[in-house]
GROMACS .gro file of C-alpha atoms in nm:
model
  188
    1ARG     CA    1  -4.123  -1.567  -0.536
    2ASN     CA    2  -4.118  -1.795  -0.372
    3SER     CA    3  -4.100  -1.846   0.041
    4ASP     CA    4  -3.757  -1.881   0.047
    5GLY     CA    5  -3.711  -1.577  -0.166
    6THR     CA    6  -3.584  -1.779  -0.490
    7ALA     CA    7  -3.732  -1.763  -0.815
    8THR     CA    8  -3.756  -2.115  -0.895
    9TYR     CA    9  -3.999  -2.358  -0.851
   10LYS     CA   10  -4.036  -2.739  -0.801
   11ASN     CA   11  -4.288  -2.958  -0.956
   12ALA     CA   12  -4.263  -3.289  -0.892
   13ALA     CA   13  -4.506  -3.550  -0.997
   14GLY     CA   14  -4.501  -3.922  -0.956
   15ILE     CA   15  -4.818  -4.228  -0.963
   16SER     CA   16  -4.800  -4.477  -0.726
   17TRP     CA   17  -5.065  -4.768  -0.825
   18LYS     CA   18  -5.211  -5.205  -0.783
   19TYR     CA   19  -5.313  -5.427  -0.954
   20GLY     CA   20  -5.357  -5.766  -0.940
   21GLY     CA   21  -5.196  -5.732  -0.551
   22LYS     CA   22  -4.917  -5.574  -0.726
   23ASP     CA   23  -4.758  -5.260  -0.610
   24TYR     CA   24  -4.636  -5.030  -0.945
   25ASN     CA   25  -4.519  -4.680  -0.851
   26ILE     CA   26  -4.351  -4.435  -1.140
   27GLY     CA   27  -4.185  -4.140  -0.961
   28GLY     CA   28  -3.865  -3.921  -0.924
   29ILE     CA   29  -3.957  -3.668  -1.187
   30THR     CA   30  -3.890  -3.287  -1.086
   31VAL     CA   31  -3.900  -2.997  -1.354
   32ASP     CA   32  -3.760  -2.663  -1.216
   33THR     CA   33  -3.956  -2.349  -1.334
   34THR     CA   34  -3.798  -1.974  -1.332
   35PRO     CA   35  -4.050  -1.759  -1.466
   36LEU     CA   36  -3.925  -1.495  -1.638
   37GLY     CA   37  -4.008  -1.085  -1.667
   38PHE     CA   38  -4.120  -0.873  -1.403
   39THR     CA   39  -4.247  -1.209  -1.187
   40LYS     CA   40  -3.907  -1.292  -1.182
   41GLU     CA   41  -3.857  -1.000  -0.955
   42ASN     CA   42  -4.123  -0.950  -0.771
   43GLY     CA   43  -4.160  -0.590  -0.937
   44VAL     CA   44  -3.993  -0.353  -1.192
   45LYS     CA   45  -3.907  -0.036  -1.225
   46ASN     CA   46  -3.853   0.222  -1.485
   47GLY     CA   47  -3.796   0.612  -1.610
   48SER     CA   48  -3.971   0.839  -1.875
   49TYR     CA   49  -3.727   1.141  -1.957
   50ASN     CA   50  -3.945   1.469  -2.053
   51ALA     CA   51  -3.731   1.736  -2.265
   52VAL     CA   52  -4.009   2.041  -2.237
   53GLU     CA   53  -4.010   1.941  -1.855
   54LYS     CA   54  -3.684   1.862  -1.804
   55LYS     CA   55  -3.781   1.582  -1.623
   56ILE     CA   56  -3.752   1.251  -1.533
   57THR     CA   57  -4.056   1.018  -1.450
   58TRP     CA   58  -4.019   0.711  -1.275
   59SER     CA   59  -4.186   0.420  -1.173
   60ILE     CA   60  -4.131   0.130  -0.898
   61HIS     CA   61  -4.402  -0.177  -0.888
   62THR     CA   62  -4.349  -0.401  -0.629
   63ASN     CA   63  -4.480  -0.706  -0.519
   64TYR     CA   64  -4.594  -0.766  -0.833
   65ALA     CA   65  -4.695  -1.150  -0.712
   66ARG     CA   66  -4.913  -1.034  -0.471
   67LEU     CA   67  -4.724  -1.233  -0.208
   68PRO     CA   68  -4.802  -1.155   0.145
   69ILE     CA   69  -4.689  -0.808   0.268
   70GLY     CA   70  -4.447  -0.871   0.490
   71ASN     CA   71  -4.316  -0.634   0.812
   72PRO     CA   72  -4.173  -0.390   0.736
   73TYR     CA   73  -4.253  -0.326   0.390
   74ILE     CA   74  -4.051  -0.094   0.221
   75ILE     CA   75  -3.968   0.093  -0.103
   76SER     CA   76  -3.642   0.336  -0.108
   77ASP     CA   77  -3.496   0.466  -0.406
   78VAL     CA   78  -3.136   0.668  -0.419
   79LEU     CA   79  -3.159   0.929  -0.614
   80ASP     CA   80  -2.894   0.990  -0.934
   81ALA     CA   81  -2.611   1.244  -0.774
   82SER     CA   82  -2.697   1.444  -1.081
   83GLN     CA   83  -3.106   1.422  -0.918
   84GLU     CA   84  -3.314   1.630  -0.685
   85TYR     CA   85  -3.694   1.553  -0.595
   86VAL     CA   86  -3.979   1.731  -0.776
   87THR     CA   87  -4.193   1.838  -0.420
   88ASP     CA   88  -4.542   1.729  -0.436
   89SER     CA   89  -4.469   1.495  -0.704
   90LEU     CA   90  -4.488   1.128  -0.526
   91THR     CA   91  -4.828   0.913  -0.595
   92VAL     CA   92  -4.846   0.593  -0.397
   93PHE     CA   93  -5.059   0.340  -0.531
   94THR     CA   94  -5.273  -0.072  -0.535
   95TYR     CA   95  -5.221  -0.195  -0.884
   96GLU     CA   96  -5.315  -0.518  -1.069
   97VAL     CA   97  -5.192  -0.790  -1.332
   98ASN     CA   98  -5.400  -0.856  -1.573
   99GLY     CA   99  -5.354  -1.197  -1.741
  100ALA     CA  100  -5.100  -1.171  -1.989
  101GLY     CA  101  -4.890  -0.975  -1.726
  102GLY     CA  102  -4.962  -0.606  -1.791
  103ILE     CA  103  -4.957  -0.333  -1.515
  104ILE     CA  104  -5.355  -0.223  -1.505
  105ASN     CA  105  -5.594  -0.070  -1.275
  106GLU     CA  106  -5.358   0.172  -1.061
  107LYS     CA  107  -5.545   0.312  -0.775
  108ILE     CA  108  -5.401   0.545  -0.547
  109MET     CA  109  -5.340   0.449  -0.173
  110VAL     CA  110  -5.467   0.683   0.107
  111PRO     CA  111  -5.167   0.898   0.306
  112GLU     CA  112  -5.341   0.696   0.623
  113LEU     CA  113  -5.153   0.375   0.494
  114TYR     CA  114  -4.843   0.461   0.372
  115GLN     CA  115  -4.564   0.725   0.575
  116VAL     CA  116  -4.211   0.911   0.311
  117VAL     CA  117  -3.898   1.013   0.430
  118TYR     CA  118  -3.820   1.277   0.109
  119PRO     CA  119  -3.442   1.233  -0.004
  120THR     CA  120  -3.194   1.497   0.118
  121GLU     CA  121  -2.876   1.530   0.113
  122GLY     CA  122  -2.815   1.409   0.500
  123ASN     CA  123  -3.020   1.055   0.443
  124GLY     CA  124  -2.825   1.054   0.159
  125ASN     CA  125  -3.115   1.153  -0.145
  126ARG     CA  126  -3.313   0.833  -0.078
  127ILE     CA  127  -3.668   0.855  -0.070
  128THR     CA  128  -3.834   0.552   0.132
  129VAL     CA  129  -4.207   0.449   0.169
  130SER     CA  130  -4.294   0.263   0.454
  131LEU     CA  131  -4.654   0.095   0.429
  132VAL     CA  132  -4.856   0.079   0.729
  133GLY     CA  133  -5.140  -0.165   0.874
  134GLN     CA  134  -5.088  -0.410   0.545
  135GLU     CA  135  -4.922  -0.735   0.675
  136GLY     CA  136  -5.067  -0.999   0.509
  137GLU     CA  137  -5.225  -0.815   0.290
  138ARG     CA  138  -5.179  -0.966  -0.085
  139ILE     CA  139  -5.164  -0.625  -0.326
  140ALA     CA  140  -4.934  -0.521  -0.569
  141VAL     CA  141  -4.773  -0.193  -0.444
  142GLY     CA  142  -4.606   0.081  -0.695
  143ILE     CA  143  -4.506   0.450  -0.579
  144ARG     CA  144  -4.422   0.677  -0.831
  145PHE     CA  145  -4.205   1.051  -0.876
  146LYS     CA  146  -4.071   1.289  -1.022
  147THR     CA  147  -3.686   1.438  -1.089
  148GLN     CA  148  -3.558   1.750  -1.219
  149PHE     CA  149  -3.153   1.793  -1.316
  150LYS     CA  150  -2.982   1.995  -1.069
  151ASN     CA  151  -2.907   2.359  -1.169
  152GLU     CA  152  -3.085   2.225  -1.501
  153LEU     CA  153  -2.689   2.094  -1.556
  154ILE     CA  154  -2.775   1.738  -1.827
  155SER     CA  155  -2.381   1.633  -1.749
  156GLU     CA  156  -2.450   1.275  -1.923
  157PRO     CA  157  -2.643   1.070  -2.115
  158SER     CA  158  -2.783   0.858  -1.899
  159VAL     CA  159  -2.905   0.796  -1.508
  160ARG     CA  160  -2.919   0.547  -1.378
  161ASN     CA  161  -3.139   0.432  -1.113
  162ASN     CA  162  -3.142   0.161  -0.837
  163ALA     CA  163  -3.431   0.068  -0.563
  164THR     CA  164  -3.434  -0.189  -0.357
  165PHE     CA  165  -3.785  -0.306  -0.154
  166GLN     CA  166  -3.803  -0.513   0.151
  167SER     CA  167  -4.156  -0.745   0.285
  168GLY     CA  168  -4.086  -0.871   0.602
  169GLU     CA  169  -3.722  -0.993   0.543
  170THR     CA  170  -3.642  -1.056   0.175
  171SER     CA  171  -3.576  -0.797  -0.055
  172PHE     CA  172  -3.589  -0.733  -0.422
  173GLY     CA  173  -3.353  -0.510  -0.651
  174LEU     CA  174  -3.467  -0.304  -0.971
  175ASN     CA  175  -3.274  -0.081  -1.122
  176ALA     CA  176  -3.341   0.150  -1.469
  177THR     CA  177  -3.156   0.365  -1.675
  178VAL     CA  178  -3.328   0.681  -1.889
  179ASN     CA  179  -3.123   0.768  -2.203
  180ILE     CA  180  -3.139   1.160  -2.225
  181PRO     CA  181  -3.134   1.272  -2.585
  182TYR     CA  182  -2.783   1.478  -2.647
  183GLY     CA  183  -2.761   1.447  -2.189
  184GLY     CA  184  -2.406   1.594  -2.173
  185LYS     CA  185  -2.355   1.751  -2.459
  186LEU     CA  186  -2.279   2.076  -2.535
  187ALA     CA  187  -2.472   2.306  -2.835
  188ASP     CA  188  -2.259   2.447  -3.133
   0.00000   0.00000   0.00000
């Protein structure tokens, strides 16, 4: 993303020269480029369902473009009403992006570098991770955690989950939907 929060980049070109005492100028060519994939959204969110455990693992990768970390830097995720956080399942990590755009080299962050507010009914079932002392660093940051169905009741065929992250004054939305095989269907 640009510093203005857009994902469109302008590239302008022109050439000026003198030859034989005469001035020449070719200019005014501008091309707009909009990156694709994780770069455009500056992150990605996904989830996977484990039918044996009856749990969903959510992964949120932020600052994919490795822009300087703003203050505040907050990753926030509101859990679906059917979901509850699995205690002690949160990991906070940095990661790298390879030349093909793949996410690699996840490394756990030490707890002194972030603060966590765990989801409760009182805070709207929201988990929040805020970085501490990382302003200006060019790091990509992710979180991963698990949720489970309240009362083990799987009443829907999918679970949608919406996350946001804020770096300074800029916010980004990252959303994911996980399909639940046979969710919402009763056994015969």
